[in-house]
CSV table of C-alpha atoms and ligand atoms in Angstrom, one decimal:
chain,number,residue,atom,x,y,z
A,1,GLN,CA,84.4,83.3,98.7
A,2,ASN,CA,86.7,85.9,97.0
A,3,ARG,CA,86.5,88.7,99.5
A,4,LEU,CA,87.7,92.0,100.2
A,5,PHE,CA,88.9,93.1,103.6
A,6,GLY,CA,85.8,93.2,105.9
A,7,VAL,CA,82.2,93.5,105.8
A,8,ILE,CA,82.1,97.2,105.0
A,9,GLU,CA,84.6,96.8,101.9
A,10,THR,CA,82.6,93.6,100.6
A,11,TYR,CA,79.1,95.2,100.9
A,12,ARG,CA,79.6,98.9,100.8
A,13,ASP,CA,76.9,99.7,98.6
A,14,ARG,CA,74.4,98.0,100.8
A,15,LEU,CA,75.3,99.9,104.0
A,16,PRO,CA,74.8,103.5,105.0
A,17,MET,CA,78.3,104.9,104.2
A,18,ASP,CA,77.5,108.2,103.0
A,19,GLY,CA,80.1,110.7,103.7
A,20,ILE,CA,82.2,108.3,105.5
A,21,ASP,CA,85.6,107.4,104.4
A,22,GLN,CA,87.8,106.1,107.3
A,23,ILE,CA,86.8,102.5,108.0
A,24,VAL,CA,87.6,100.7,111.3
A,25,THR,CA,88.0,96.9,110.5
A,26,LEU,CA,90.0,93.8,111.5
A,27,GLY,CA,88.9,91.8,108.5
A,28,GLU,CA,85.6,90.5,110.0
A,29,GLY,CA,82.8,88.3,108.0
A,30,ALA,CA,83.3,85.9,105.3
A,31,THR,CA,83.0,83.2,107.9
A,32,PRO,CA,82.6,79.5,107.0
A,33,LEU,CA,79.3,78.1,106.1
A,34,VAL,CA,79.9,74.7,107.0
A,35,PRO,CA,77.9,71.5,105.7
A,36,ALA,CA,76.8,69.6,108.8
A,37,PRO,CA,75.9,66.1,107.4
A,38,ARG,CA,75.6,64.2,110.8
A,39,LEU,CA,73.3,67.1,112.3
A,40,GLY,CA,71.5,66.8,108.9
A,41,ALA,CA,71.0,63.0,109.5
A,42,GLU,CA,69.6,63.6,112.8
A,43,LEU,CA,67.1,66.4,111.7
A,44,ASP,CA,66.2,64.5,108.3
A,45,ALA,CA,67.3,67.9,106.7
A,46,THR,CA,70.3,69.4,104.8
A,47,VAL,CA,72.2,71.7,107.3
A,48,TRP,CA,74.9,74.3,107.1
A,49,VAL,CA,76.5,76.0,110.2
A,50,LYS,CA,77.4,79.4,109.9
A,51,VAL,CA,80.5,79.7,112.1
A,52,GLU,CA,80.6,83.1,113.4
A,53,GLY,CA,83.1,82.1,116.2
A,54,ALA,CA,85.7,82.6,113.0
A,55,ASN,CA,85.3,86.3,113.2
A,56,PRO,CA,88.4,88.3,114.7
A,57,THR,CA,87.2,88.4,118.2
A,58,GLY,CA,85.5,85.2,118.2
A,59,SER,CA,81.8,86.3,117.7
A,60,PHE,CA,79.2,87.7,115.3
A,61,LYS,CA,79.4,91.1,117.2
A,62,ASP,CA,82.5,92.0,114.9
A,63,ARG,CA,80.1,92.5,111.8
A,64,GLY,CA,78.3,95.1,113.8
A,65,MET,CA,81.0,96.7,115.7
A,66,THR,CA,83.0,97.5,112.4
A,67,MET,CA,79.9,99.8,111.3
A,68,ALA,CA,79.3,101.2,114.7
A,69,MET,CA,83.0,102.1,115.4
A,70,THR,CA,83.3,103.3,111.9
A,71,LYS,CA,80.1,105.7,112.5
A,72,ALA,CA,81.4,106.8,115.9
A,73,LEU,CA,84.9,107.9,114.5
A,74,ALA,CA,83.3,109.5,111.6
A,75,ASP,CA,81.0,111.6,114.3
A,76,GLY,CA,84.4,112.5,116.4
A,77,SER,CA,83.5,110.2,119.4
A,78,LYS,CA,86.6,109.7,121.9
A,79,ALA,CA,84.7,107.1,123.9
A,80,VAL,CA,82.3,104.2,123.4
A,81,VAL,CA,80.2,102.5,125.8
A,82,CYS,CA,78.3,99.2,125.8
A,83,ALA,CA,76.4,96.9,128.0
A,84,SER,CA,77.4,93.4,127.6
A,85,THR,CA,77.1,89.7,128.6
A,86,GLY,CA,80.8,89.4,127.3
A,87,ASN,CA,81.0,89.1,123.5
A,88,THR,CA,79.9,92.7,122.7
A,89,SER,CA,82.3,93.9,125.4
A,90,ALA,CA,85.2,91.9,124.0
A,91,SER,CA,84.3,93.1,120.2
A,92,ALA,CA,83.9,96.7,121.4
A,93,SER,CA,87.4,96.8,123.3
A,94,ALA,CA,89.1,95.4,120.3
A,95,TYR,CA,87.5,97.8,117.6
A,96,ALA,CA,87.5,100.7,119.9
A,97,SER,CA,91.4,100.3,120.7
A,98,ARG,CA,92.0,99.8,116.9
A,99,ALA,CA,90.2,103.1,116.3
A,100,GLY,CA,92.0,105.0,119.1
A,101,MET,CA,88.8,105.2,121.0
A,102,THR,CA,88.3,104.5,124.8
A,103,PRO,CA,86.0,101.4,125.5
A,104,VAL,CA,83.8,101.5,128.4
A,105,VAL,CA,82.3,98.3,129.2
A,106,LEU,CA,79.3,97.5,131.6
A,107,LEU,CA,79.2,94.0,132.7
A,108,PRO,CA,76.8,92.2,135.1
A,109,GLN,CA,79.2,91.3,137.7
A,110,GLY,CA,80.4,87.6,138.1
A,111,LYS,CA,78.5,86.6,134.9
A,112,ILE,CA,80.9,86.9,132.3
A,113,ALA,CA,82.8,83.9,130.7
A,114,ALA,CA,86.5,84.3,131.5
A,115,GLY,CA,87.5,84.1,127.7
A,116,LYS,CA,85.4,87.3,127.2
A,117,LEU,CA,86.7,89.1,130.2
A,118,ALA,CA,90.2,88.6,129.4
A,119,GLN,CA,89.5,89.8,125.9
A,120,ALA,CA,88.1,93.3,127.3
A,121,VAL,CA,91.1,93.3,129.4
A,122,VAL,CA,93.9,92.9,126.9
A,123,HIS,CA,92.3,95.3,124.4
A,124,GLY,CA,92.3,98.0,126.9
A,125,GLY,CA,88.6,98.2,127.7
A,126,ARG,CA,87.6,100.3,130.8
A,127,ILE,CA,85.7,97.4,132.7
A,128,ILE,CA,83.1,98.4,135.1
A,129,GLN,CA,81.2,95.5,136.7
A,130,ILE,CA,77.7,96.5,137.7
A,131,LEU,CA,75.9,94.8,140.7
A,132,GLY,CA,72.8,93.8,138.7
A,133,ASN,CA,72.0,91.9,135.1
A,134,PHE,CA,72.7,92.7,131.7
A,135,ASP,CA,69.2,94.7,131.4
A,136,ASP,CA,70.5,97.0,134.3
A,137,CYS,CA,73.7,97.3,132.3
A,138,LEU,CA,71.9,98.4,129.3
A,139,ARG,CA,69.8,100.9,131.1
A,140,ILE,CA,72.7,102.7,132.4
A,141,ALA,CA,74.8,102.6,129.2
A,142,ARG,CA,71.8,104.3,127.2
A,143,GLU,CA,71.4,107.0,129.9
A,144,LEU,CA,75.1,107.5,129.8
A,145,ALA,CA,75.1,107.9,126.0
A,146,GLU,CA,72.2,110.3,126.6
A,147,ASN,CA,73.9,112.5,128.9
A,148,PHE,CA,77.6,112.5,128.1
A,149,PRO,CA,80.1,112.6,125.4
A,150,VAL,CA,80.0,108.7,124.6
A,151,SER,CA,78.7,106.7,121.7
A,152,LEU,CA,76.6,103.6,122.4
A,153,VAL,CA,77.4,100.7,120.6
A,154,ASN,CA,75.0,98.1,121.7
A,155,SER,CA,72.7,96.7,118.9
A,156,ILE,CA,70.0,99.4,119.4
A,157,ASN,CA,72.6,101.4,117.5
A,158,PRO,CA,71.3,101.0,114.1
A,159,TYR,CA,74.8,100.8,112.4
A,160,ARG,CA,75.2,97.7,114.3
A,161,ILE,CA,72.3,96.1,112.9
A,162,GLU,CA,73.5,97.3,109.4
A,163,GLY,CA,76.7,95.6,109.8
A,164,GLN,CA,75.3,92.3,111.3
A,165,LYS,CA,72.9,91.9,108.2
A,166,THR,CA,75.8,91.0,106.0
A,167,ALA,CA,75.5,87.6,107.4
A,168,ALA,CA,72.4,87.0,105.7
A,169,PHE,CA,73.9,88.2,102.5
A,170,GLU,CA,76.9,85.7,102.8
A,171,VAL,CA,74.6,82.8,103.4
A,172,VAL,CA,72.9,83.6,100.0
A,173,ASP,CA,76.0,84.4,98.3
A,174,VAL,CA,77.1,80.9,99.2
A,175,LEU,CA,74.1,78.9,98.6
A,176,GLY,CA,72.9,80.9,95.8
A,177,ASP,CA,69.7,81.5,97.3
A,178,ALA,CA,68.0,81.6,101.0
A,179,PRO,CA,67.6,78.6,102.9
A,180,ASP,CA,64.1,77.2,103.9
A,181,ILE,CA,64.8,77.9,107.6
A,182,HIS,CA,67.3,79.8,109.3
A,183,ALA,CA,67.8,79.3,113.2
A,184,LEU,CA,69.7,81.1,115.7
A,185,PRO,CA,69.7,82.1,119.2
A,186,VAL,CA,67.9,85.2,120.6
A,187,GLY,CA,69.1,87.2,123.7
A,188,ASN,CA,68.9,91.0,123.3
A,189,ALA,CA,67.4,90.4,119.7
A,190,GLY,CA,69.7,92.4,117.5
A,191,ASN,CA,70.7,89.3,115.7
A,192,ILE,CA,67.4,87.9,114.4
A,193,THR,CA,66.3,91.6,113.7
A,194,ALA,CA,69.6,92.0,111.4
A,195,TYR,CA,69.4,88.6,109.6
A,196,TRP,CA,65.8,89.3,108.8
A,197,LYS,CA,66.5,92.8,107.3
A,198,GLY,CA,69.4,91.2,105.3
A,199,TYR,CA,67.2,88.7,103.8
A,200,ARG,CA,64.4,91.1,103.1
A,201,GLU,CA,66.9,93.3,101.3
A,202,TYR,CA,68.2,90.5,99.3
A,203,VAL,CA,64.8,89.4,98.1
A,204,ALA,CA,63.9,93.1,97.2
A,205,ASP,CA,66.9,93.6,95.3
A,206,GLY,CA,67.2,90.2,93.5
A,207,PRO,CA,70.0,87.8,95.0
A,208,ALA,CA,67.3,85.9,96.7
A,209,SER,CA,64.1,84.3,95.7
A,210,HIS,CA,62.4,84.1,98.9
A,211,THR,CA,63.1,84.7,102.5
A,212,PRO,CA,63.6,82.0,105.1
A,213,ARG,CA,61.3,81.3,108.0
A,214,MET,CA,63.1,82.7,110.9
A,215,PHE,CA,63.5,80.3,113.9
A,216,GLY,CA,64.6,82.1,117.1
A,217,PHE,CA,65.5,80.2,120.3
A,218,GLN,CA,65.9,81.4,123.9
A,219,ALA,CA,67.2,79.6,127.3
A,220,ALA,CA,64.2,78.4,129.1
A,221,GLY,CA,65.3,80.5,132.1
A,222,ALA,CA,65.5,83.8,130.1
A,223,ALA,CA,62.7,83.5,127.4
A,224,PRO,CA,60.6,86.7,127.7
A,225,LEU,CA,60.0,86.5,124.1
A,226,VAL,CA,58.2,83.2,124.4
A,227,LEU,CA,56.6,84.0,127.8
A,228,GLY,CA,55.3,87.0,126.4
A,229,HIS,CA,56.7,89.2,129.5
A,230,ASP,CA,59.9,90.5,130.9
A,231,VAL,CA,61.9,88.2,133.2
A,232,ASN,CA,63.2,90.0,136.2
A,233,ASP,CA,65.7,87.5,137.2
A,234,PRO,CA,66.9,85.6,134.1
A,235,GLU,CA,69.1,82.6,134.8
A,236,THR,CA,70.9,80.1,132.4
A,237,VAL,CA,74.0,78.5,131.7
A,238,ALA,CA,74.4,80.3,128.4
A,239,THR,CA,75.3,83.6,130.1
A,240,ALA,CA,75.9,85.3,126.8
A,241,ILE,CA,72.0,85.2,126.6
A,242,ARG,CA,71.0,85.8,130.1
A,243,ILE,CA,68.8,88.7,129.4
A,244,GLY,CA,65.1,89.4,130.6
A,245,ARG,CA,64.1,92.3,128.7
A,246,PRO,CA,65.5,92.4,125.1
A,247,ALA,CA,66.0,95.7,123.5
A,248,SER,CA,64.8,94.6,120.0
A,249,GLY,CA,62.2,92.2,121.2
A,250,LYS,CA,59.5,93.8,119.3
A,251,LEU,CA,61.6,93.4,116.2
A,252,ALA,CA,62.2,89.9,116.9
A,253,LEU,CA,58.5,89.0,117.2
A,254,ALA,CA,57.8,90.8,113.7
A,255,ALA,CA,60.6,88.9,112.1
A,256,ARG,CA,59.0,85.8,113.5
A,257,ASP,CA,55.6,86.7,112.3
A,258,GLU,CA,56.5,88.2,108.9
A,259,SER,CA,58.8,85.1,108.2
A,260,GLU,CA,56.2,82.7,109.4
A,261,GLY,CA,58.8,81.5,111.9
A,262,LEU,CA,58.8,80.8,115.6
A,263,ILE,CA,60.6,81.6,118.8
A,264,ASP,CA,60.7,79.0,121.3
A,265,ALA,CA,62.8,77.8,124.3
A,266,VAL,CA,65.3,75.2,125.2
A,267,THR,CA,66.5,73.8,128.6
A,268,ASP,CA,70.1,74.4,129.7
A,269,GLU,CA,70.5,70.6,129.3
A,270,GLN,CA,69.3,70.6,125.9
A,271,ILE,CA,71.8,73.7,125.2
A,272,LEU,CA,74.7,71.7,126.8
A,273,ASP,CA,73.8,68.4,124.7
A,274,ALA,CA,73.6,70.4,121.4
A,275,GLN,CA,77.0,72.1,122.2
A,276,ALA,CA,78.6,68.7,122.9
A,277,PHE,CA,77.1,67.2,119.7
A,278,LEU,CA,78.5,70.0,117.6
A,279,ALA,CA,81.8,69.5,119.1
A,280,ALA,CA,82.3,65.8,119.2
A,281,ARG,CA,80.2,64.9,115.8
A,282,GLU,CA,80.8,67.9,113.6
A,283,GLY,CA,84.1,69.2,114.9
A,284,ILE,CA,82.7,72.7,115.7
A,285,PHE,CA,83.3,74.0,119.0
A,286,VAL,CA,80.9,76.7,120.2
A,287,GLU,CA,80.0,78.4,123.6
A,288,PRO,CA,76.8,77.3,125.0
A,289,ALA,CA,74.7,80.2,124.0
A,290,SER,CA,75.8,79.5,120.2
A,291,ALA,CA,74.5,76.1,120.5
A,292,VAL,CA,70.9,77.2,121.2
A,293,GLY,CA,69.8,77.2,117.6
A,294,VAL,CA,71.0,73.6,117.1
A,295,ALA,CA,69.2,72.7,120.5
A,296,GLY,CA,66.1,74.4,119.2
A,297,LEU,CA,66.2,72.3,115.9
A,298,PHE,CA,66.5,69.1,117.9
A,299,LYS,CA,63.6,70.0,120.0
A,300,LEU,CA,61.5,70.6,117.1
A,301,LYS,CA,62.5,67.4,115.6
A,302,SER,CA,61.8,65.3,118.6
A,303,GLU,CA,58.4,66.8,118.9
A,304,GLY,CA,57.6,66.2,115.1
A,305,ARG,CA,57.5,69.9,114.4
A,306,LEU,CA,60.0,69.8,111.8
A,307,ASP,CA,59.2,68.8,108.3
A,308,PRO,CA,61.6,66.3,106.5
A,309,GLY,CA,63.9,67.4,103.5
A,310,LEU,CA,64.3,71.0,104.3
A,311,ARG,CA,67.2,73.5,103.7
A,312,ILE,CA,68.2,74.8,106.9
A,313,VAL,CA,71.0,77.3,108.1
A,314,VAL,CA,71.7,77.6,111.9
A,315,THR,CA,74.2,80.3,113.0
A,316,VAL,CA,76.5,79.4,115.8
A,317,THR,CA,77.5,82.9,117.2
A,318,GLY,CA,80.7,82.3,119.2
A,319,ASN,CA,83.7,80.3,119.6
A,320,GLY,CA,83.7,77.7,122.4
A,321,LEU,CA,87.2,78.9,123.6
A,322,LYS,CA,85.5,81.7,125.3
A,323,ASP,CA,84.1,79.6,127.8
A,324,ILE,CA,86.1,76.5,128.4
A,325,ASP,CA,84.9,76.4,132.2
A,326,THR,CA,81.3,75.4,131.2
A,327,ALA,CA,82.6,73.0,128.6
A,328,LEU,CA,85.0,71.1,130.8
A,329,SER,CA,82.5,71.2,133.7
A,330,ARG,CA,80.5,68.4,131.9
A,331,THR,CA,83.4,66.0,131.0
A,332,THR,CA,86.1,64.4,133.1
A,333,LEU,CA,89.4,65.5,131.7
A,334,SER,CA,90.9,62.3,130.7
A,335,THR,CA,94.4,62.2,129.9
A,336,GLU,CA,97.0,59.7,130.3
A,337,ALA,CA,100.8,59.9,131.1
A,338,VAL,CA,103.4,57.5,130.0
A,339,GLU,CA,107.4,57.5,129.5
A,340,ALA,CA,108.8,59.2,126.5
A,341,SER,CA,108.6,56.2,124.5
A,342,THR,CA,106.9,54.9,121.1
A,343,ASP,CA,106.3,51.6,122.3
A,344,GLN,CA,104.8,52.6,125.7
A,345,VAL,CA,102.4,55.0,123.6
A,346,ALA,CA,101.6,52.4,121.0
A,347,ALA,CA,100.8,49.8,124.0
A,348,LEU,CA,97.9,52.1,125.0
A,349,LEU,CA,96.2,52.3,121.6
A,350,ASP,CA,94.2,49.2,120.7
A,351,PHE,CA,94.7,50.0,116.8
A,352,CYS,CA,98.5,49.5,117.4
A,353,SER,CA,98.6,45.9,118.7
B,1,LIG,N1,75.2,84.2,121.1
B,1,LIG,C1,75.8,85.0,121.5
B,1,LIG,C2,77.3,84.2,121.8
B,1,LIG,C3,75.9,86.2,122.1
B,1,LIG,O1,76.8,86.7,122.6
B,1,LIG,C4,74.6,86.9,122.1
B,1,LIG,C5,74.5,88.3,122.7
B,1,LIG,C6,73.7,86.2,121.4
B,1,LIG,C7,73.9,85.2,120.9
B,1,LIG,C8,72.4,86.9,121.2
B,1,LIG,O2,72.4,87.7,120.2
B,1,LIG,O3,71.5,89.4,121.6
B,1,LIG,O4,71.6,89.8,119.1
B,1,LIG,O5,70.1,88.2,120.3
B,1,LIG,N2,75.2,88.8,123.2
B,1,LIG,C9,75.3,90.0,123.8
B,1,LIG,C10,76.5,90.6,124.3
B,1,LIG,C11,73.9,90.5,124.5
B,1,LIG,O6,76.5,91.7,125.2
B,1,LIG,O7,77.8,89.9,123.9
B,1,LIG,P1,71.3,89.0,120.2
């Protein structure tokens, strides 16, 4: 991929940039679309993994944040606010500090992975923990933005969706057309909405001949779109998608229906198994929520609901280093210690004898 710097420069003519000249960017986008042959063998499909953890702050949020922050700066905002399960707050803090604005982040207390909290801290976020869940945080963030001089940078901000749709453009630009299926995790439902918008625009304008079926997956303990009603006390090991009232839920259901796709749920165990598979078999370390799309594909395959021979892209949304506690909690950390001697090290390795 031969790229300009960041998604706005690369896709400027497909983004609402009228009257805006100062861009806030950290060089997001152009993330790897990695062939995943072992995953493909398991699923009897040709599979690529869109590695969004390769973005500047380690998640797909940066694609939307460059747009939301560019717009906020153009509007003369001095401060931005977001509710977050972690990644949005990390991204908003980084992009706001780069733009010289104050980031205010509302987080559900005690439910943020340590790496993400560290990011908000080092980027100078004004961090306010809320004694409630993400849905409470989002309600407050909305009310703040309605009543005070602060811009909302959650994905209900349409500029976020505009930026995030560029991931679909990249997939088509690399593969030459849309895949048969695009699978991804669903939390607040902004990202599935954004991909669907991007694919539709590329079909309307020519680069793609068809749209993919959108396969969204939620965590079983936080699956309002599967259950058909809000969830008051969402719970899952995948804290990034611990959300009971997805703000863009209706748009996610429209993406599902218009694309002849589906939205299904996977258990925490299936999520952690998929995370382990990606790390140990494909060399891709993602956070738990990011493995939900892969977990969903495994589930469909095991239930005989995945036709063979399809071309599948699955988005993994965030970097595994953001939440090492969960990853390490499942394995025994096995290290060995010996004297500083090549012979002693060789003696431990069967292929050296
Ligand atoms: N994967 C990761 C790693 C996320 O952080 C999120 C959302 C999602 C998937 C779901 O995306 O909300 O667009 O459906 N994280 C938000 C946050 C809620 O605050 O960081 P979605």
